[in-house]
Every structure is written in C-alpha cells, then in structure tokens.
mmCIF file of C-alpha atoms in Angstrom:
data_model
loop_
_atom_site.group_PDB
_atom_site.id
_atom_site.type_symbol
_atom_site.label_atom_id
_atom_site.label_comp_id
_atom_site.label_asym_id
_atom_site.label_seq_id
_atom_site.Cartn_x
_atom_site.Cartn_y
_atom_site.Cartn_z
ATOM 1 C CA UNK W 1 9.313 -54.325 9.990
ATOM 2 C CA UNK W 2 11.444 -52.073 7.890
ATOM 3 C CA UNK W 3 10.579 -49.691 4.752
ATOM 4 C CA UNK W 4 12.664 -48.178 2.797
ATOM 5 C CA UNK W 5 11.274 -45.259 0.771
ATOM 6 C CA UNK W 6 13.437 -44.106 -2.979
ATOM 7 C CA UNK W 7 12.771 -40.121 -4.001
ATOM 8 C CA UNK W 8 14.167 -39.129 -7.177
ATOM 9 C CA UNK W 9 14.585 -35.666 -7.140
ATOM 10 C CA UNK W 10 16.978 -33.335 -8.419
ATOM 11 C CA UNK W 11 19.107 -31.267 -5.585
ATOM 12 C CA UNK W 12 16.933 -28.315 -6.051
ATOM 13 C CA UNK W 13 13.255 -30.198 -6.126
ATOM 14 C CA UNK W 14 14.343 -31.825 -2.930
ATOM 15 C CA UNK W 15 15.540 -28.435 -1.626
ATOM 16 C CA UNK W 16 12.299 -26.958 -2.061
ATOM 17 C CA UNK W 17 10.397 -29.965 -0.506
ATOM 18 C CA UNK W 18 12.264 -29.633 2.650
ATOM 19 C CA UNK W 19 11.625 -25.664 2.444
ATOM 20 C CA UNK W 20 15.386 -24.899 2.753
ATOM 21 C CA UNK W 21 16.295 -21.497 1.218
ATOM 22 C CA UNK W 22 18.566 -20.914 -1.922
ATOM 23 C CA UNK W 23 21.672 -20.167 -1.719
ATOM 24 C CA UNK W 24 22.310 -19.791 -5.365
ATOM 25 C CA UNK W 25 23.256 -16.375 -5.738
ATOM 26 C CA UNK W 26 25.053 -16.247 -2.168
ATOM 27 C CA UNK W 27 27.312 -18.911 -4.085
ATOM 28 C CA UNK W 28 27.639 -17.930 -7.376
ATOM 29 C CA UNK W 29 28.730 -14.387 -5.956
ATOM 30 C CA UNK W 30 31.412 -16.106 -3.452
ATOM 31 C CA UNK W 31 32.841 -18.277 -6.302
ATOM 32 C CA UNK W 32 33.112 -15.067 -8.405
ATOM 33 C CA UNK W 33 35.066 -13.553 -5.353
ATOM 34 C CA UNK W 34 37.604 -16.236 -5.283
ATOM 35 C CA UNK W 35 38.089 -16.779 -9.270
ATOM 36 C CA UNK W 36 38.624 -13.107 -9.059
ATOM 37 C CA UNK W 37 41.297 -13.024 -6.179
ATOM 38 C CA UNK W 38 42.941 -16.076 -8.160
ATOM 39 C CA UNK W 39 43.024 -13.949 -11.334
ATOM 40 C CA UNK W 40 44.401 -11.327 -9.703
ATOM 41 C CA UNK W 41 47.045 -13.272 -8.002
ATOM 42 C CA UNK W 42 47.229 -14.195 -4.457
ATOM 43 C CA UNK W 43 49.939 -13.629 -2.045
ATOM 44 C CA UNK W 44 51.635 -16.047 0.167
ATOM 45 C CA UNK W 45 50.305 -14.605 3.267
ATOM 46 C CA UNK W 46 46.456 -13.833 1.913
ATOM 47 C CA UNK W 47 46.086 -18.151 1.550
ATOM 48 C CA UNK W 48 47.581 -18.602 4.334
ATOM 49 C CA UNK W 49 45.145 -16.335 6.381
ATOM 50 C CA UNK W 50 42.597 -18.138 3.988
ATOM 51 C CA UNK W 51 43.845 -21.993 5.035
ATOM 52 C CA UNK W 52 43.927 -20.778 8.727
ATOM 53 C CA UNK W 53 40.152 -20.062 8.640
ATOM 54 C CA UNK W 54 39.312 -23.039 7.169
ATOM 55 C CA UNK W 55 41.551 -24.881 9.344
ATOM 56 C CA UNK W 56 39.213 -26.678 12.097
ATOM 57 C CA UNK W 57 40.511 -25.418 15.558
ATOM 58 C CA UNK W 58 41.946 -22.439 13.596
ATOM 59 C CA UNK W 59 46.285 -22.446 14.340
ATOM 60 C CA UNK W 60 45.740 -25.690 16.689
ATOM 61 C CA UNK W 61 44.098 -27.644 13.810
ATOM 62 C CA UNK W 62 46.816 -26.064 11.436
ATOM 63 C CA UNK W 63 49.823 -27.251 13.691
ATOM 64 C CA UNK W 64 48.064 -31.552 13.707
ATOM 65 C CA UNK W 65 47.629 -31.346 10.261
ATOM 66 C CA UNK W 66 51.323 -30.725 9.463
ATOM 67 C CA UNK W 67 52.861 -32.481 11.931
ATOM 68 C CA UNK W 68 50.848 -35.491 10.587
ATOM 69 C CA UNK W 69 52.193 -35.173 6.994
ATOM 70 C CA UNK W 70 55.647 -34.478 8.184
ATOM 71 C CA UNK W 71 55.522 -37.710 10.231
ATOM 72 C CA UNK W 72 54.334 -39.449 7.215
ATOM 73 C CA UNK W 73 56.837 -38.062 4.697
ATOM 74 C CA UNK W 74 59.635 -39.304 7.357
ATOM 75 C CA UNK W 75 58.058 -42.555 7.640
ATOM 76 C CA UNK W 76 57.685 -43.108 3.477
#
C-alpha cells in the first residue's frame, strides 16, 4: 500500500513545523556583506580567495573544474 500525503505550507510555516531555527537575519546580514564588498569593488585576488572556498575540495576541486571547461572549449 502506498500514501502519499500534500502539505501546503509556505517555506517559513513548514520551517517552524519541523522546529528548524531562522536564519533570517544571519542571511539578510551576509547578503548585506557581499552587496557591500560588490559596491565597493572587488579585487581580482579577493574572488578568487572567495571561488576557492566555495570550490568543493578547495584548489583540487578548482583545478577539475577548469580543466573540464578547457577540454570542452577545445572540443566545441
């Protein structure tokens, strides 16, 4: 037998119900931070020490991910 349930709930109703915490202000401050740095300008080097933090596997996941569009820009 199978059931499938439907909730309709907004994000933040179904937020609550699972008792997860809110994170509004935690991200409304951090996308201040970065429209701010953007205003300001951002040097070369500052994304790049951004992109390698976000990068999984940090320089390692870096170095597949442009070797794979470099092989794909030869190839098209």
């Amino acid at each position: 037998m199978k059931i499938n349930v439907e909730v309709d709930c907004t994000p933040e109703e179904a937020r609550r119900a699972m008792g997860l915490p809110d994170f509004t202000p935690v991200h409304e401050r951090y996308v201040a931070m970065l429209s701010e740095t953007i205003e300001k300008g951002a040097s070369p080097e500052m994304l790049n020490e951004l992109m390698r933090h976000w990068a999984p596997m940090g320089e390692a996941g870096m170095n597949f991910w442009r070797k794979m569009f470099e092989s794909a820009g030869r190839s098209g």
